[in-house]
Coordinates of C-alpha atoms in Angstrom, one line a residue:
Chain A
M1 CA -7.4 -4.9 -29.0
S2 CA -10.9 -4.5 -27.5
F3 CA -10.3 -3.2 -24.2
E4 CA -11.8 -0.2 -21.8
E5 CA -11.1 1.1 -19.1
R6 CA -13.9 1.8 -16.6
D7 CA -13.9 4.2 -13.7
H8 CA -12.9 2.6 -10.1
T9 CA -11.8 4.6 -7.5
A10 CA -8.6 2.5 -6.0
D11 CA -7.5 0.5 -8.9
I12 CA -7.6 0.4 -12.8
L13 CA -10.4 -2.0 -13.9
M14 CA -10.5 -3.1 -17.7
H15 CA -13.5 -4.2 -19.4
I16 CA -12.4 -6.9 -21.8
R17 CA -14.0 -8.2 -25.0
A18 CA -13.0 -11.0 -27.5
A19 CA -14.7 -13.5 -30.1
D20 CA -12.8 -16.2 -28.5
T21 CA -10.6 -17.1 -25.6
I22 CA -7.1 -16.5 -27.2
G23 CA -8.4 -13.3 -27.9
L24 CA -9.5 -12.3 -24.8
F25 CA -6.4 -13.5 -23.1
T26 CA -4.3 -11.9 -25.9
D27 CA -6.6 -8.5 -25.1
A28 CA -6.1 -9.1 -21.3
G29 CA -2.0 -8.7 -21.9
H30 CA -2.4 -5.6 -24.0
A31 CA -4.8 -4.3 -21.4
L32 CA -2.2 -5.3 -18.6
M33 CA 1.0 -3.8 -20.7
K34 CA -0.8 -0.3 -21.5
T35 CA -1.6 0.3 -18.0
M36 CA 2.2 -0.5 -16.8
Y37 CA 3.8 1.4 -20.0
R38 CA 3.4 4.1 -23.0
G39 CA 4.7 3.8 -26.3
P40 CA 5.7 1.0 -28.8
A41 CA 7.2 -2.2 -28.3
R42 CA 8.7 -4.6 -30.7
P43 CA 9.0 -8.4 -30.7
I44 CA 12.7 -9.6 -30.3
E45 CA 12.7 -11.3 -27.2
E46 CA 10.8 -14.1 -26.0
V47 CA 9.8 -15.8 -22.9
S48 CA 7.5 -18.8 -22.5
V49 CA 5.4 -19.5 -19.8
T50 CA 3.3 -22.3 -18.6
I51 CA 0.0 -21.8 -16.1
T52 CA -2.0 -24.5 -14.9
G53 CA -5.9 -24.1 -13.4
Q54 CA -9.1 -25.4 -12.4
S55 CA -10.9 -22.7 -14.5
L56 CA -11.2 -20.5 -17.2
E57 CA -10.6 -17.6 -14.8
H58 CA -8.1 -19.2 -12.6
L59 CA -6.1 -19.3 -15.9
L60 CA -6.2 -15.8 -16.9
H61 CA -5.8 -14.6 -13.7
G62 CA -2.3 -16.9 -13.6
F63 CA -1.5 -15.9 -16.8
L64 CA -2.0 -12.1 -16.2
S65 CA 0.0 -12.7 -12.2
E66 CA 2.9 -14.8 -14.8
L67 CA 2.9 -11.8 -17.6
L68 CA 3.5 -9.2 -14.5
F69 CA 6.3 -11.3 -12.8
E70 CA 8.1 -11.8 -16.2
S71 CA 7.5 -8.4 -17.4
E72 CA 9.0 -6.7 -13.9
V73 CA 11.8 -9.3 -13.4
Q74 CA 13.1 -9.8 -16.9
N75 CA 12.3 -5.8 -17.3
I76 CA 10.7 -6.6 -20.9
V77 CA 7.8 -4.7 -22.4
F78 CA 5.7 -7.2 -24.1
C79 CA 3.8 -6.6 -27.4
E80 CA 2.9 -10.2 -28.9
F81 CA 1.1 -13.3 -27.3
E82 CA 0.4 -16.4 -28.8
F83 CA -1.6 -19.4 -26.8
Q84 CA -2.0 -22.3 -26.7
I85 CA -5.2 -23.3 -24.0
R86 CA -6.4 -26.6 -23.0
D87 CA -8.3 -27.7 -20.3
G88 CA -7.0 -26.6 -17.2
E89 CA -3.3 -25.5 -18.8
V90 CA -2.3 -22.6 -20.7
R91 CA 0.9 -22.2 -22.6
A92 CA 1.9 -18.8 -23.6
I93 CA 5.1 -17.5 -25.8
L94 CA 5.4 -13.7 -24.5
R95 CA 7.5 -11.5 -26.7
G96 CA 8.4 -8.0 -26.9
E97 CA 11.6 -5.7 -25.7
P98 CA 13.4 -4.3 -23.0
F99 CA 11.5 -1.4 -20.8
D100 CA 13.6 2.1 -22.0
P101 CA 12.5 4.4 -19.8
A102 CA 12.8 7.6 -22.8
I103 CA 9.9 5.1 -25.0
H104 CA 8.2 3.2 -22.3
G105 CA 7.8 5.4 -19.5
G106 CA 4.9 7.3 -18.1
G107 CA 2.7 4.0 -17.1
T108 CA 1.7 2.8 -13.8
E109 CA 3.1 0.1 -12.1
V110 CA 0.7 -2.9 -11.5
K111 CA 0.9 -4.4 -7.7
G112 CA -1.0 -7.7 -8.6
I113 CA -4.0 -8.6 -10.1
S114 CA -7.2 -8.9 -7.9
W115 CA -10.1 -11.2 -8.4
Y116 CA -12.5 -8.6 -8.1
G117 CA -15.4 -9.1 -10.8
L118 CA -13.2 -12.0 -12.2
S119 CA -15.6 -14.4 -14.1
I120 CA -15.7 -14.7 -18.1
R121 CA -18.9 -14.3 -19.7
Q122 CA -20.2 -15.2 -23.0
E123 CA -22.1 -12.9 -24.5
Q124 CA -24.1 -13.6 -28.2
N125 CA -20.7 -14.2 -30.0
E126 CA -18.4 -13.2 -27.8
Y127 CA -16.3 -13.4 -24.6
A128 CA -16.2 -10.9 -22.0
C129 CA -14.9 -10.3 -18.6
D130 CA -13.8 -7.5 -15.9
V131 CA -9.5 -7.6 -15.0
L132 CA -8.8 -5.0 -11.8
F133 CA -5.0 -4.2 -11.9
D134 CA -4.3 -3.5 -8.0
V135 CA -2.1 -0.7 -8.7
Chain B
M1 CA -26.5 7.5 3.9
I2 CA -26.7 4.1 2.9
E3 CA -30.1 2.4 4.1
G4 CA -29.6 0.5 7.3
V5 CA -26.9 2.3 8.1
V6 CA -27.5 4.0 12.2
R7 CA -26.2 6.8 12.8
K8 CA -24.0 6.5 16.4
G9 CA -22.7 9.6 17.1
E10 CA -21.5 13.1 15.7
Y11 CA -18.6 11.5 13.8
E12 CA -19.7 7.4 14.7
W13 CA -21.8 4.8 12.1
E14 CA -23.0 1.3 12.5
L15 CA -23.8 -1.3 9.9
P16 CA -26.0 -3.6 12.5
V17 CA -25.4 -6.9 12.5
G18 CA -27.8 -8.3 9.6
F19 CA -26.9 -5.8 7.3
I20 CA -25.9 -8.6 5.1
P21 CA -26.3 -12.1 6.1
G22 CA -23.4 -13.9 8.1
M23 CA -21.8 -10.8 10.4
H24 CA -20.7 -11.9 13.4
V25 CA -20.2 -8.5 14.9
P26 CA -21.6 -5.1 13.5
G27 CA -19.4 -2.8 11.2
R28 CA -18.5 0.7 12.6
F29 CA -17.1 3.3 10.2
F30 CA -16.2 6.9 11.6
L31 CA -17.0 10.2 9.1
S32 CA -17.9 13.5 9.3
D33 CA -21.3 14.5 7.9
E34 CA -19.0 16.2 4.6
L35 CA -17.1 12.7 4.5
T36 CA -20.0 10.8 4.0
K37 CA -20.7 12.6 0.5
T38 CA -17.9 10.6 -1.0
L39 CA -18.5 7.6 0.7
E40 CA -18.9 4.4 -1.8
E41 CA -21.4 1.7 -1.5
G42 CA -19.1 -1.0 -2.4
A43 CA -16.7 -0.3 0.7
L44 CA -19.7 -0.2 3.2
Q45 CA -20.3 -4.4 1.4
Q46 CA -16.9 -4.5 2.0
L47 CA -16.8 -3.8 5.5
A48 CA -20.1 -5.7 6.2
H49 CA -18.2 -8.8 4.4
V50 CA -15.2 -8.5 6.6
A51 CA -17.4 -8.6 9.9
T52 CA -18.6 -12.4 8.5
M53 CA -15.4 -13.2 8.8
P54 CA -14.5 -16.3 11.7
G55 CA -13.1 -15.3 15.1
I56 CA -13.6 -11.3 14.7
I57 CA -13.8 -9.4 17.8
H58 CA -16.1 -6.5 18.6
N59 CA -16.4 -4.4 15.1
S60 CA -15.5 -4.4 11.9
L61 CA -13.7 -0.6 11.8
A62 CA -13.2 1.6 8.9
M63 CA -11.4 4.8 9.5
P64 CA -12.5 8.1 7.8
D65 CA -10.3 7.5 5.0
I66 CA -12.5 4.3 3.7
H67 CA -12.3 3.5 0.2
W68 CA -13.1 0.5 -1.9
G69 CA -10.4 -1.7 -1.5
Y70 CA -9.3 -5.7 -2.2
G71 CA -11.0 -7.6 -0.2
F72 CA -11.5 -4.9 3.0
P73 CA -12.2 -1.6 2.3
I74 CA -9.0 0.8 2.6
G75 CA -9.3 2.2 6.0
G76 CA -9.8 -1.4 7.7
V77 CA -9.1 -2.2 11.0
A78 CA -10.2 -6.2 12.2
A79 CA -9.2 -7.8 15.3
F80 CA -9.4 -11.7 15.3
E81 CA -8.9 -14.2 18.5
Y82 CA -5.6 -15.9 17.8
E83 CA -7.1 -19.3 19.1
T84 CA -10.1 -19.1 16.8
G85 CA -9.5 -16.6 14.4
V86 CA -8.5 -15.7 10.6
I87 CA -5.7 -14.3 8.7
S88 CA -6.1 -12.9 5.6
P89 CA -4.0 -11.0 2.7
G90 CA -7.3 -9.3 1.7
G91 CA -6.8 -7.5 5.2
V92 CA -3.5 -6.3 4.7
G93 CA -3.5 -5.7 0.8
F94 CA -0.5 -6.4 -2.1
D95 CA 2.0 -3.8 -0.9
I96 CA 2.6 -5.4 2.6
N97 CA 3.6 -2.9 4.8
C98 CA 3.2 0.2 2.9
G99 CA 4.1 3.0 5.4
V100 CA 5.4 6.4 5.7
R101 CA 8.3 7.9 7.7
L102 CA 9.4 11.5 8.9
L103 CA 12.7 12.6 9.1
T104 CA 13.8 16.0 10.9
T105 CA 16.8 18.5 9.6
P106 CA 18.4 21.4 11.2
L107 CA 17.1 23.5 8.3
N108 CA 15.0 25.8 7.8
P109 CA 13.0 27.2 4.1
S110 CA 15.9 29.5 3.6
D111 CA 18.3 27.2 3.7
L112 CA 17.0 25.9 0.8
A113 CA 17.9 28.2 -1.8
Q114 CA 18.9 25.2 -4.0
K115 CA 16.1 23.5 -3.0
K116 CA 15.7 22.4 -7.1
E117 CA 19.3 21.2 -7.5
I118 CA 18.2 19.3 -4.0
L119 CA 15.5 17.9 -5.3
D120 CA 16.9 16.9 -8.5
N121 CA 19.9 15.1 -6.8
L122 CA 17.4 13.4 -4.8
F123 CA 15.4 11.8 -8.0
D124 CA 19.0 10.9 -9.1
A125 CA 19.7 8.9 -5.9
V126 CA 16.3 7.7 -5.3
P127 CA 15.6 5.6 -8.0
V128 CA 11.5 6.1 -8.9
G129 CA 8.8 5.2 -11.3
V130 CA 8.0 1.6 -13.5
G131 CA 10.8 0.1 -14.4
A132 CA 13.3 1.8 -11.9
R133 CA 16.1 -0.7 -10.9
S134 CA 18.3 -0.2 -7.6
S135 CA 22.0 0.6 -8.0
L136 CA 23.0 -1.9 -4.7
R137 CA 23.4 -5.5 -5.5
L138 CA 22.0 -7.3 -2.9
S139 CA 23.3 -11.2 -2.6
E140 CA 20.7 -14.1 -2.2
K141 CA 22.7 -14.1 1.7
Q142 CA 21.9 -10.3 2.2
L143 CA 18.3 -10.7 0.7
E144 CA 17.7 -13.3 3.5
K145 CA 19.3 -10.9 6.0
M146 CA 16.7 -8.2 4.8
M147 CA 13.7 -10.4 5.2
T148 CA 14.9 -11.5 8.8
D149 CA 16.2 -8.3 10.1
G150 CA 14.7 -5.7 8.8
A151 CA 15.9 -1.8 9.5
R152 CA 18.4 -3.5 11.4
F153 CA 19.7 -5.0 7.9
A154 CA 20.5 -1.8 6.7
V155 CA 21.7 -0.1 9.6
A156 CA 24.2 -3.2 10.0
E157 CA 25.1 -2.6 6.1
G158 CA 25.9 0.9 7.2
Y159 CA 22.8 2.6 5.7
G160 CA 21.4 4.6 9.2
N161 CA 22.2 4.6 13.0
S162 CA 21.2 3.2 15.9
D163 CA 18.3 5.7 16.4
D164 CA 16.5 4.9 13.3
I165 CA 16.1 1.6 14.8
T166 CA 14.4 2.2 18.1
H167 CA 12.2 5.2 16.3
C168 CA 10.6 2.2 14.0
E169 CA 7.4 0.8 14.4
E170 CA 8.4 -2.9 15.9
Q171 CA 11.9 -1.4 15.9
G172 CA 12.0 -1.7 12.1
R173 CA 11.7 -5.9 12.9
M174 CA 9.0 -8.5 12.8
K175 CA 10.2 -11.1 14.8
E176 CA 7.9 -13.4 12.9
A177 CA 9.5 -13.4 9.7
D178 CA 10.3 -16.6 8.3
P179 CA 11.8 -16.0 4.9
A180 CA 11.1 -19.8 3.8
H181 CA 7.6 -18.8 2.7
V182 CA 9.2 -16.2 0.5
S183 CA 8.9 -17.6 -3.0
R184 CA 11.9 -17.7 -5.5
K185 CA 9.6 -15.7 -7.8
A186 CA 8.9 -12.8 -4.9
R187 CA 13.0 -12.9 -4.4
S188 CA 13.7 -12.0 -7.7
R189 CA 11.8 -9.1 -8.0
G190 CA 13.0 -8.4 -4.4
V191 CA 16.6 -8.3 -5.7
P192 CA 16.6 -5.2 -8.2
Q193 CA 14.5 -3.1 -6.0
S194 CA 15.9 -2.3 -2.5
G195 CA 16.0 0.9 -1.8
T196 CA 13.7 2.2 -5.0
L197 CA 10.1 4.7 -4.0
G198 CA 8.2 2.5 -6.5
A199 CA 5.4 4.3 -8.3
G200 CA 1.6 5.6 -7.7
N201 CA 0.9 7.1 -4.8
H202 CA 4.7 6.6 -3.4
F203 CA 6.3 9.7 -2.8
L204 CA 9.1 11.5 -1.2
E205 CA 8.9 15.1 0.0
I206 CA 10.7 18.2 1.8
Q207 CA 8.7 19.3 3.8
V208 CA 8.1 22.5 6.5
V209 CA 6.6 22.2 10.0
E210 CA 3.9 25.0 9.8
E211 CA 1.7 24.6 12.4
I212 CA 2.5 23.2 16.3
Y213 CA -1.0 22.0 18.0
D214 CA 0.8 20.1 20.9
E215 CA 4.0 21.8 22.4
E216 CA 5.0 19.3 24.5
A217 CA 4.6 16.2 21.9
A218 CA 6.6 18.2 19.4
R219 CA 9.1 18.9 21.9
T220 CA 9.2 15.4 22.6
F221 CA 9.2 14.0 19.0
G222 CA 11.9 16.6 18.5
V223 CA 9.4 18.4 16.0
E224 CA 9.5 22.6 15.8
Q225 CA 7.9 24.9 13.5
G226 CA 9.8 26.5 10.3
Q227 CA 12.0 23.2 10.4
V228 CA 12.6 21.9 7.3
C229 CA 11.7 17.6 7.4
M230 CA 11.5 14.7 4.9
M231 CA 8.8 12.1 4.5
V232 CA 8.9 9.1 2.3
H233 CA 5.7 6.7 2.0
C234 CA 6.4 3.4 -0.2
G235 CA 6.6 0.1 0.9
S236 CA 7.9 -3.5 0.5
R237 CA 7.8 -3.4 -3.9
G238 CA 7.4 -6.4 -6.1
L239 CA 8.7 -8.9 -3.1
G240 CA 5.8 -8.1 -1.4
H241 CA 3.2 -7.6 -4.1
Q242 CA 4.2 -11.6 -4.8
V243 CA 4.3 -13.0 -1.5
C244 CA 0.6 -11.4 -1.5
T245 CA -0.2 -13.1 -4.7
D246 CA 1.3 -16.6 -4.0
H247 CA -0.4 -16.7 -0.5
L248 CA -3.8 -16.0 -1.8
Q249 CA -3.6 -19.1 -4.2
V250 CA -2.7 -21.1 -1.2
L251 CA -5.2 -19.6 1.2
E252 CA -8.1 -20.0 -2.0
H253 CA -7.9 -23.7 -1.1
A254 CA -7.9 -23.0 2.8
V255 CA -11.0 -21.8 2.5
S256 CA -12.4 -25.1 1.9
K257 CA -10.1 -27.1 3.8
Y258 CA -11.2 -25.1 6.8
H259 CA -15.1 -24.5 5.6
I260 CA -15.0 -21.3 6.0
Q261 CA -17.7 -19.2 4.1
L262 CA -16.9 -16.2 2.9
P263 CA -19.2 -13.6 1.4
D264 CA -16.2 -13.0 -1.2
K265 CA -13.3 -14.5 -3.1
Q266 CA -10.8 -11.5 -2.1
L267 CA -11.1 -12.4 1.8
A268 CA -9.6 -15.6 1.3
C269 CA -8.2 -16.6 4.6
A270 CA -7.0 -19.4 7.0
P271 CA -6.7 -20.1 10.6
L272 CA -3.9 -18.1 12.3
T273 CA -2.8 -21.5 13.8
S274 CA -3.5 -23.4 10.5
P275 CA -0.1 -24.9 8.3
E276 CA -1.4 -22.2 5.5
G277 CA -2.1 -19.2 8.0
K278 CA 1.4 -19.5 9.6
A279 CA 2.9 -19.8 6.3
Y280 CA 1.1 -16.5 5.2
F281 CA 2.1 -14.9 8.2
G282 CA 5.5 -15.6 8.1
G283 CA 6.1 -14.6 4.7
M284 CA 3.9 -11.4 4.8
A285 CA 6.3 -10.5 8.4
A286 CA 9.7 -11.2 5.8
A287 CA 7.8 -8.8 3.3
A288 CA 7.1 -5.9 5.6
N289 CA 10.8 -6.5 7.1
Y290 CA 12.4 -6.1 3.5
A291 CA 9.4 -2.5 3.6
W292 CA 11.3 -1.4 6.7
A293 CA 14.8 -1.6 5.2
N294 CA 13.9 -0.1 2.0
R295 CA 12.4 2.7 3.6
Q296 CA 15.8 2.7 6.1
I297 CA 18.1 2.8 2.6
I298 CA 15.9 5.4 1.0
T299 CA 16.4 7.4 4.5
H300 CA 20.9 6.6 3.8
Q301 CA 20.1 8.2 0.1
I302 CA 18.3 11.6 1.6
R303 CA 21.0 11.9 4.5
S304 CA 24.0 11.7 1.7
V305 CA 22.6 14.1 -0.5
L306 CA 21.4 16.7 2.4
T307 CA 24.6 16.1 3.9
R308 CA 26.7 16.8 0.2
M309 CA 24.4 19.5 -0.5
C310 CA 23.4 21.5 2.3
G311 CA 26.6 21.2 4.7
I312 CA 24.9 19.1 7.9
G313 CA 25.9 16.1 9.3
Y314 CA 24.4 13.0 8.8
D315 CA 22.8 12.2 12.4
D316 CA 21.7 15.9 12.1
I317 CA 19.3 14.0 10.2
R318 CA 16.5 12.2 12.6
L319 CA 14.5 9.7 12.1
V320 CA 11.0 10.8 14.0
Y321 CA 9.4 7.5 13.7
D322 CA 8.3 5.3 10.9
V323 CA 4.9 3.6 10.6
A324 CA 3.1 0.1 8.8
H325 CA -0.2 1.2 7.4
N326 CA -1.0 -1.9 5.7
V327 CA -0.2 -4.5 7.9
A328 CA -1.4 -7.7 10.2
K329 CA 0.3 -8.5 13.7
I330 CA 0.0 -10.4 16.3
E331 CA -0.5 -8.1 19.5
E332 CA -2.2 -7.7 23.0
H333 CA -4.9 -6.1 23.6
E334 CA -7.2 -5.3 26.8
I335 CA -10.7 -7.0 25.7
D336 CA -13.6 -7.2 28.2
G337 CA -11.1 -6.5 31.1
K338 CA -8.7 -9.6 30.4
T339 CA -5.4 -9.5 28.2
R340 CA -5.8 -11.4 24.9
K341 CA -3.7 -12.3 22.2
V342 CA -5.2 -11.2 19.1
C343 CA -4.4 -10.8 15.1
V344 CA -5.0 -6.8 14.3
H345 CA -5.1 -6.1 10.8
R346 CA -4.4 -2.7 9.6
K347 CA -5.5 -2.3 5.8
G348 CA -4.7 1.6 5.1
A349 CA -4.8 2.2 8.6
T350 CA -2.0 3.4 11.3
R351 CA -1.5 1.6 14.4
A352 CA -1.8 4.5 17.2
F353 CA -0.6 3.5 20.7
G354 CA -1.2 5.4 23.7
P355 CA 0.9 6.6 26.4
G356 CA 2.9 3.8 28.5
C357 CA 2.0 1.0 25.6
P358 CA 5.5 -0.9 25.8
D359 CA 6.0 -0.8 21.6
V360 CA 6.3 2.9 22.1
P361 CA 9.8 3.8 21.7
A362 CA 11.1 4.6 25.6
D363 CA 12.2 8.5 24.7
Y364 CA 8.5 9.1 23.4
T365 CA 6.5 7.0 26.2
H366 CA 5.1 9.3 28.0
V367 CA 3.4 11.2 25.1
G368 CA 2.5 8.1 23.2
Q369 CA 3.5 6.8 19.7
P370 CA 4.3 9.3 17.0
V371 CA 1.3 8.4 14.1
I372 CA 2.3 10.1 10.6
I373 CA -0.5 11.1 8.2
P374 CA 0.5 11.7 4.5
G375 CA -1.5 14.0 2.6
S376 CA -1.9 14.0 -1.2
M377 CA 0.7 15.9 -3.3
G378 CA 0.4 19.7 -2.5
S379 CA -1.7 19.4 0.6
S380 CA -1.0 19.0 4.2
S381 CA 0.5 16.0 5.8
Y382 CA 0.3 15.9 10.1
L383 CA 2.1 14.2 12.6
L384 CA -0.1 13.1 15.2
K385 CA -0.3 10.9 18.9
G386 CA -1.5 7.5 19.5
T387 CA -3.9 7.5 22.5
D388 CA -5.6 5.6 25.3
V389 CA -9.2 5.9 23.1
A390 CA -7.5 4.3 20.4
M391 CA -6.8 1.3 22.6
N392 CA -10.0 0.8 24.0
R393 CA -11.9 1.9 20.9
T394 CA -9.9 0.6 17.7
F395 CA -7.4 -2.3 18.7
G396 CA -4.9 1.0 19.0
S397 CA -5.5 2.2 15.3
T398 CA -6.3 5.2 13.5
C399 CA -6.8 6.7 10.0
H400 CA -3.7 6.3 7.1
G401 CA -4.3 9.0 4.6
A402 CA -6.7 10.6 2.7
G403 CA -8.1 8.2 1.0
R404 CA -9.3 8.7 -3.1
V405 CA -12.4 10.2 -4.1
L406 CA -11.3 10.0 -8.0
S407 CA -10.6 7.1 -10.3
R408 CA -7.2 7.1 -12.0
S409 CA -8.4 7.7 -14.9
Q410 CA -11.1 9.9 -13.9
A411 CA -8.3 12.3 -13.0
K412 CA -6.0 11.9 -15.9
K413 CA -9.4 13.4 -17.9
K414 CA -10.1 16.2 -15.6
I415 CA -6.2 17.2 -14.7
Q416 CA -3.5 17.9 -17.0
G417 CA -0.3 17.2 -15.0
K418 CA 1.9 19.8 -16.5
N419 CA -1.0 22.2 -15.3
I420 CA -0.7 20.6 -11.7
R421 CA 3.0 21.5 -11.9
E422 CA 2.5 25.0 -12.5
T423 CA -0.1 25.7 -10.0
L424 CA 1.9 23.6 -7.1
G425 CA 4.8 25.7 -8.6
M426 CA 3.1 29.2 -8.2
A427 CA 2.4 28.0 -5.0
G428 CA 6.1 27.7 -4.0
I429 CA 5.6 23.7 -4.2
M430 CA 8.4 21.8 -6.8
V431 CA 7.3 18.7 -8.6
K432 CA 9.4 16.8 -10.0
A433 CA 8.4 12.7 -11.4
P434 CA 8.8 10.6 -14.5
H435 CA 5.8 12.0 -16.6
D436 CA 3.3 14.2 -16.1
G437 CA 0.7 11.5 -16.0
A438 CA 2.0 10.4 -12.6
I439 CA 1.1 13.9 -11.3
A440 CA -2.5 13.9 -12.8
E441 CA -3.0 10.0 -11.6
E442 CA -2.0 11.3 -7.9
A443 CA -3.1 15.2 -8.3
P444 CA -4.9 16.7 -4.9
D445 CA -8.0 17.0 -6.2
A446 CA -8.1 13.1 -6.9
Y447 CA -7.9 12.7 -3.1
K448 CA -10.5 13.6 0.3
S449 CA -8.8 16.3 2.3
S450 CA -6.4 15.1 4.6
S451 CA -7.3 17.9 6.9
E452 CA -10.8 17.0 6.7
V453 CA -10.2 12.9 7.7
V454 CA -7.5 14.1 10.5
S455 CA -9.8 16.4 12.4
V456 CA -12.4 13.3 12.5
V457 CA -9.6 11.2 14.2
H458 CA -8.6 14.0 16.7
N459 CA -12.3 14.9 17.2
L460 CA -12.8 11.2 18.0
G461 CA -9.4 11.3 20.2
L462 CA -8.4 8.2 18.1
S463 CA -5.4 10.3 18.0
R464 CA -4.3 13.4 18.7
L465 CA -3.0 16.4 16.6
V466 CA 0.5 17.1 17.3
A467 CA 2.1 19.2 14.2
R468 CA 1.3 19.9 10.6
L469 CA 3.2 19.9 7.6
E470 CA 2.9 21.1 4.4
P471 CA 5.4 20.5 1.0
L472 CA 7.6 22.4 -0.5
G473 CA 9.2 20.1 -2.7
V474 CA 7.7 16.7 -4.2
I475 CA 9.3 13.5 -6.0
K476 CA 6.6 11.9 -7.3
G477 CA 7.3 7.7 -8.3

């Protein structure tokens, strides 16, 4: 996993780097889950989602918004992600386990995924982006 | 001070037109010299960005709790012409109708010998923190009523009394609510969370009235020195967050459809009279109503605990008032000598209507609307009253709280939750939270001084001090 929290007064700003777009989406997913929950999770339940969007940034924003929604509504802490990313579409399989406050409690409630500074850059041999979670 | 900012008075500063290209009006913000030390350049950029939006009237405004937010700065206020202006989720925030309410009790601190047990019972009665679920099982029909009727729905279901309704801003219900613009996704987030507090800076506090500044207003609001009060701070939960997310997608397209030039994508908006603008407003108002009902249900949970444990009557616990501090409203204001219909966005700002305004409850109208300003954990909260000055200068608006100065990660690095719990405990303030991390993130040092913020709006007359409340026990989400 390659993400780190950077300072932002009001919200949670994550800097994410990966070798390819699938890695970037995977690490962004982990960054969101690590913000919301603590402790380990096992990949024992599975949810599939499909997101469409006009740009890679729209797809990442859409994926994270969907992950937040599924996690909150299904009450699942996701720990594994599998992607198929094509032009204008992401298909993802999310795996995790039901939220248990004794194991996963202690995180921060995320209200939404911000568009602040959300731009995916190709830097030398890797992809990088900043994502802000509104908390 | 940041280059280009012009000082206009002891507490007033201006961003002149031209501070950034495309500004239609100046930016104006209110800060003491002390508070300028924590002013972020990013927040001023956001204030300037708002000044470029179509139909903005007079000024892009920010209160002394200004800090960096989503789209608008937190503490931002802007009014837009109804016919030519726009509405933007960036001027409301993800947590639609995040707000605060104050309840009085007939108790004094010496009646709280069982304070720990009371706090434990409140913690059990009000679900808090990430992943917390309501014990209520709302049907589809009940959720629809909650979004249409707001606090009235909760009272009709047995969670309160009729006085509660009259003592809420908008009487706890925006009539423009249109649940047709609340998606299935938003509804599915809303069903399991009715009557839950949430996490982050949301809280439930046992407080005591420590000081009265305005005897007449305090008497009118039913507040007296030494009285135990309860304060609730929360919003529209996942339902409101999803309404914001859903409509941002639509409004992003509306920006190009209506040829709106914006310096920041986070200000996505649509004309107030457009189908997209009306849809967001209807959905936002439905989420606002959900939030009022949510705080009303929590009020019932508090009353149930206190009546059981303290031997007081249900109706002895009285709602002073309930204010929204993240919302957009259609209001009429006197502008350049004429009464005009405008859309006022308050993003981390509180309505502060003065004496005689028709929207102020009849029993408070000679004093003005109660304004409730929560402090950060362990610090003072304040009760103020709305003024004519606010009506004339800020579209009837004032500050909403303390405003952060430390990021959550900085706060956690610098401050240990356990230490804060102990320090506050020594000061007689008990803290209960699902985890110590939640306490560290929201530690008093992570925020500006609520006293300094409130003194600026008091000195400017944007609202006037009525009473100071100090915490005795805190439940953090």
